[in-house]
XYZ file of N, CA and C in Angstrom:
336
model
N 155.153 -45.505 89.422
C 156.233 -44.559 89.235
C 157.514 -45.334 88.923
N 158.212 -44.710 88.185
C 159.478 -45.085 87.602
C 160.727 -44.778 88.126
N 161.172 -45.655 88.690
C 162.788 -45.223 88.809
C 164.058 -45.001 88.143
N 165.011 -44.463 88.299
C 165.934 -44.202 87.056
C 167.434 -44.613 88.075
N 167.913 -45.410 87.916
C 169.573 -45.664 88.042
C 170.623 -45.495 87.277
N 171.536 -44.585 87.911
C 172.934 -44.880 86.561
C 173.624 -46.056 86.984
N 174.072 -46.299 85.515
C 175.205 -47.767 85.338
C 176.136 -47.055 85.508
N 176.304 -46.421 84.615
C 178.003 -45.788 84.352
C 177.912 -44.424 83.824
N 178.883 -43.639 83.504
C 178.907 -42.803 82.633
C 178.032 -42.410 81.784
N 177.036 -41.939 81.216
C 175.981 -42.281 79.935
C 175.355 -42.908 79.917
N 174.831 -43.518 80.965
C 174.576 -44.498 80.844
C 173.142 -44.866 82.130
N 172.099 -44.756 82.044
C 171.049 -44.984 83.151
C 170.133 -46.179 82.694
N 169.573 -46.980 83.699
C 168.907 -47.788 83.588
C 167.158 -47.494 84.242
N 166.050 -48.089 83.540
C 164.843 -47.290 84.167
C 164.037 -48.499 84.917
N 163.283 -48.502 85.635
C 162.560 -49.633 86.647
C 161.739 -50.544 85.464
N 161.360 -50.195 84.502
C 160.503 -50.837 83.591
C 161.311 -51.080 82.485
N 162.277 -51.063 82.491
C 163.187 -52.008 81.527
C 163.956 -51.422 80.121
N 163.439 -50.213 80.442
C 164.419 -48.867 79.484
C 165.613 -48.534 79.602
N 165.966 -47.839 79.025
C 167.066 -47.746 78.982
C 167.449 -45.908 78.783
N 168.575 -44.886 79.445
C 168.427 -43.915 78.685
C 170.167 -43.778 78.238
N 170.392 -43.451 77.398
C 172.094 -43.908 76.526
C 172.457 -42.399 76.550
N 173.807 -41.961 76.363
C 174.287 -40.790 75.846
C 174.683 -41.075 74.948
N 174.297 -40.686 73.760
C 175.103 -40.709 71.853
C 175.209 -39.648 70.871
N 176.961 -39.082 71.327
C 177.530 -37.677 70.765
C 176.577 -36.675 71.704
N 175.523 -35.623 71.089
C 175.353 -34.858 71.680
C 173.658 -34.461 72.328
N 172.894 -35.610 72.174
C 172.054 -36.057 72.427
C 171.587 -37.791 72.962
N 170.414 -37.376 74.075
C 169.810 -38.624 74.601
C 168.921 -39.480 74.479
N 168.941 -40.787 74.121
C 168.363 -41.470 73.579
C 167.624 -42.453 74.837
N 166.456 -42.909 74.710
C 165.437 -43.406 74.804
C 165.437 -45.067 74.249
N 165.948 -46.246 75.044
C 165.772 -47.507 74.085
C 165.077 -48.383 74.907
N 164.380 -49.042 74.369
C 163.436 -50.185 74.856
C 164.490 -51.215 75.637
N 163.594 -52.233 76.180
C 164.406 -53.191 76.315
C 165.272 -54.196 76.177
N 164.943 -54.330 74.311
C 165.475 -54.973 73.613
C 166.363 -54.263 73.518
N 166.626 -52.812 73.602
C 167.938 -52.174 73.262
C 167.487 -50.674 71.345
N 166.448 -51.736 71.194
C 165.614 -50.706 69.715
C 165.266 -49.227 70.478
N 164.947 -48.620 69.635
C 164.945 -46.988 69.787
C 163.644 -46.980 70.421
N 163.312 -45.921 71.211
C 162.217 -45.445 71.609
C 161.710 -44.371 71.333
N 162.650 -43.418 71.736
C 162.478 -42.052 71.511
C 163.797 -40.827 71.758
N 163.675 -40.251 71.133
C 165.151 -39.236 71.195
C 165.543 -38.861 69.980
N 166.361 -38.055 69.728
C 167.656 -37.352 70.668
C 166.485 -36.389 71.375
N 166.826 -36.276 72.686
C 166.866 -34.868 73.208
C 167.694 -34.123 74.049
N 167.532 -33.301 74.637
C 168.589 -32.482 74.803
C 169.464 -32.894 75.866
N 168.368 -33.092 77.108
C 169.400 -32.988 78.595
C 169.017 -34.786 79.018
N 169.778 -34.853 80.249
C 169.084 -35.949 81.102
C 167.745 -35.748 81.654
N 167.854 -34.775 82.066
C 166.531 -33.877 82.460
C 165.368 -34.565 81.887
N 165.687 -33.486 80.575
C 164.399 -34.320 79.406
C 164.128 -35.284 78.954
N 164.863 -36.123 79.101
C 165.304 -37.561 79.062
C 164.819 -38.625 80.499
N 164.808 -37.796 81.298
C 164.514 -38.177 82.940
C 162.642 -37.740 82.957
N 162.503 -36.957 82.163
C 161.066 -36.432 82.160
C 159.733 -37.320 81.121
N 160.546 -37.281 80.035
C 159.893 -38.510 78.765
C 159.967 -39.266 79.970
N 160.747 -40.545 80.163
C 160.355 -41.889 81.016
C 159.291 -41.728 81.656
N 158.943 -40.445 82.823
C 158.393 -40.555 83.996
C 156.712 -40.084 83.439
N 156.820 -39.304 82.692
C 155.370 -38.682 81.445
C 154.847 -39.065 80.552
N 155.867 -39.125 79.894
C 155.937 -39.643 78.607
C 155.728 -38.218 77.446
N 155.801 -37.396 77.987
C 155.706 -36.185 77.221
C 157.211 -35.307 77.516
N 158.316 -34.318 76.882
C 158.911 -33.767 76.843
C 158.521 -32.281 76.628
N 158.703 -30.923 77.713
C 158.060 -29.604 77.752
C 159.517 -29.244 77.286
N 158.838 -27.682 76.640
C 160.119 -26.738 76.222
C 160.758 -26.168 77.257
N 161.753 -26.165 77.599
C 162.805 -25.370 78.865
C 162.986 -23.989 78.230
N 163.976 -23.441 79.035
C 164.250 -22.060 79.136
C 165.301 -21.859 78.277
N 165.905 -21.610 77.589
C 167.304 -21.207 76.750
C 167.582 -20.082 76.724
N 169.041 -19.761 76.686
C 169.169 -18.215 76.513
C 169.111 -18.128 74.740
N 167.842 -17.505 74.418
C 168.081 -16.828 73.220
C 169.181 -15.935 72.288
N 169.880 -15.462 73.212
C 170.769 -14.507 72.695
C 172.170 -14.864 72.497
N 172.053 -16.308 72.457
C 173.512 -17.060 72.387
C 173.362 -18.285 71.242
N 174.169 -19.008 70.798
C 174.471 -19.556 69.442
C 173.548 -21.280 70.510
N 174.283 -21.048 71.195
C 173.847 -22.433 71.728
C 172.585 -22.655 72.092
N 172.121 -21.754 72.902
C 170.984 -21.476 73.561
C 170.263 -21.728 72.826
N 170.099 -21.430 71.641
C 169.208 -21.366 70.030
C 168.708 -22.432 69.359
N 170.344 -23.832 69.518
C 170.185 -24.611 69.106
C 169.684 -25.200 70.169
N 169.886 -25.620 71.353
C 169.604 -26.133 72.476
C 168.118 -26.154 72.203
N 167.216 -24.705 71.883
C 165.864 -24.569 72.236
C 165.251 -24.998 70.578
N 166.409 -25.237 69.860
C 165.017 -26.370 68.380
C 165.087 -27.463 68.848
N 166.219 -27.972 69.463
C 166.669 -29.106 69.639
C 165.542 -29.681 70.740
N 164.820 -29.113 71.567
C 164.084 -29.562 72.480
C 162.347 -29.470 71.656
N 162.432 -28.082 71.133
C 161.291 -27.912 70.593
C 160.561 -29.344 69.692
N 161.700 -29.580 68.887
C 161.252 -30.964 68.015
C 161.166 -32.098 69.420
N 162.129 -32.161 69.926
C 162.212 -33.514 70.629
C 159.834 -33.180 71.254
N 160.054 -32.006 72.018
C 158.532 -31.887 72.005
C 157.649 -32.035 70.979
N 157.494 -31.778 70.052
C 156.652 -32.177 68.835
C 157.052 -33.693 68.423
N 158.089 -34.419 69.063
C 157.732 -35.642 68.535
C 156.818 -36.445 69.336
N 157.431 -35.835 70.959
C 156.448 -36.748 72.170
C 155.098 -36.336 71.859
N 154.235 -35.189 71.642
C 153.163 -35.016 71.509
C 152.652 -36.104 70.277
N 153.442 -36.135 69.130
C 152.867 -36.919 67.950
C 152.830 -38.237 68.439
N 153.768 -38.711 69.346
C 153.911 -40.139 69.594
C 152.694 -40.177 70.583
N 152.264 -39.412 71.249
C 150.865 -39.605 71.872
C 149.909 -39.222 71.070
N 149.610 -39.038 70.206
C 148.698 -38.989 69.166
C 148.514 -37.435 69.105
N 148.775 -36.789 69.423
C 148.391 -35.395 69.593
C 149.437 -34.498 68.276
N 148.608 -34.550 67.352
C 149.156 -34.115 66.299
C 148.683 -32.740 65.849
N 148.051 -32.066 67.238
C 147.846 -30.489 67.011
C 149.651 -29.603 66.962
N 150.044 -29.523 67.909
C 151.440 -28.746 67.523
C 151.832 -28.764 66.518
N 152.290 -30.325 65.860
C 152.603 -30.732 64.840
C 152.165 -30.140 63.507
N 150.951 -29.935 63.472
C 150.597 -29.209 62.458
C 150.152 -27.634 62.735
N 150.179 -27.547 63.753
C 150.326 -25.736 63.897
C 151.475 -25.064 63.048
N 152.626 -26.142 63.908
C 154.273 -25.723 63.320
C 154.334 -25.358 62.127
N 154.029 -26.605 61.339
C 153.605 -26.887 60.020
C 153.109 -25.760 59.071
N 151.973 -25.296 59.713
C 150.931 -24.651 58.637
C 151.527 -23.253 58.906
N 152.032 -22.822 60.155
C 152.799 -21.847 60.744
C 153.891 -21.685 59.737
N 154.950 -22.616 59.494
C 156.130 -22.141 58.159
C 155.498 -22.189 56.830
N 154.505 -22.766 56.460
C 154.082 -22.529 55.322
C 153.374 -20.970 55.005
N 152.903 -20.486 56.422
C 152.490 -18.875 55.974
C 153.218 -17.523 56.041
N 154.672 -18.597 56.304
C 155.942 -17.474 56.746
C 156.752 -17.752 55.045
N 156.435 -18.954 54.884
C 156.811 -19.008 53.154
C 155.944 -18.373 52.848
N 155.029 -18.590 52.469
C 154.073 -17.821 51.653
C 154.060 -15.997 51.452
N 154.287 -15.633 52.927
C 154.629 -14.025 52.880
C 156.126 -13.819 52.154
N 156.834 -14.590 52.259
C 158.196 -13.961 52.260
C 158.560 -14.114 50.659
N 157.669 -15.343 50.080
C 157.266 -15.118 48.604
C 156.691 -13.876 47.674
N 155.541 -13.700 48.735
C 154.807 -12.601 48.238
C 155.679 -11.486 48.597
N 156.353 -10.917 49.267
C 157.169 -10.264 49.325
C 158.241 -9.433 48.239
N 159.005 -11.276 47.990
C 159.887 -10.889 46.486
C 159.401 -10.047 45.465
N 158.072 -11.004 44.988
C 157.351 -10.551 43.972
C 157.315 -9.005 44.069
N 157.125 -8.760 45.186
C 156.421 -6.881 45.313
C 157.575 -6.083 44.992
């Protein structure tokens, strides 16, 4: 199990030699060398959750607000990347094949 310490402000350190940064409005994920790992995502939270899993779940957002909205793509991808980075490239292409049949109707649509 992994521990997580803050340095400072933005700033946490992880027992295995990670790192988690605040940059603008998302959290980043850096190795030890300081190179990228994984991120942006949304909260510390999720950021506190990748380290300890290694997977990132979708939270709760209020839908009915501007933020809430963005908040919940903003996590959604950060989830479709942890799944791909574990090889699990089912979501990934659900998503995928999922907007291509929402293009496809909304094409067929015009036409009509």
């Amino acid at each position: 199990m992994v521990t997580i310490s803050r340095i400072q402000a933005g700033h946490y350190s992880v027992s295995d030699g990670r790192s988690i940064v605040k940059q603008g409005s998302g959290w980043y994920i850096l190795t030890g060398e300081g190179k990228h790992d994984f991120g942006p995502v949304t909260t510390l939270a999720s950021a506190k959750e990748y380290v300890r899993s290694g997977s990132v779940h979708v939270g709760q957002h209020n839908p009915a607000s501007r933020y809430g909205r963005k908040q919940g793509r903003k996590e959604y991808n950060a989830y479709l990347a942890s799944e791909a980075k574990q090889g699990n490239y089912a979501p990934l292409i659900l998503t995928v094949l999922a907007m291509a049949v929402v293009a496809f109707l909304i094409e067929l649509a015009r036409q009509s």
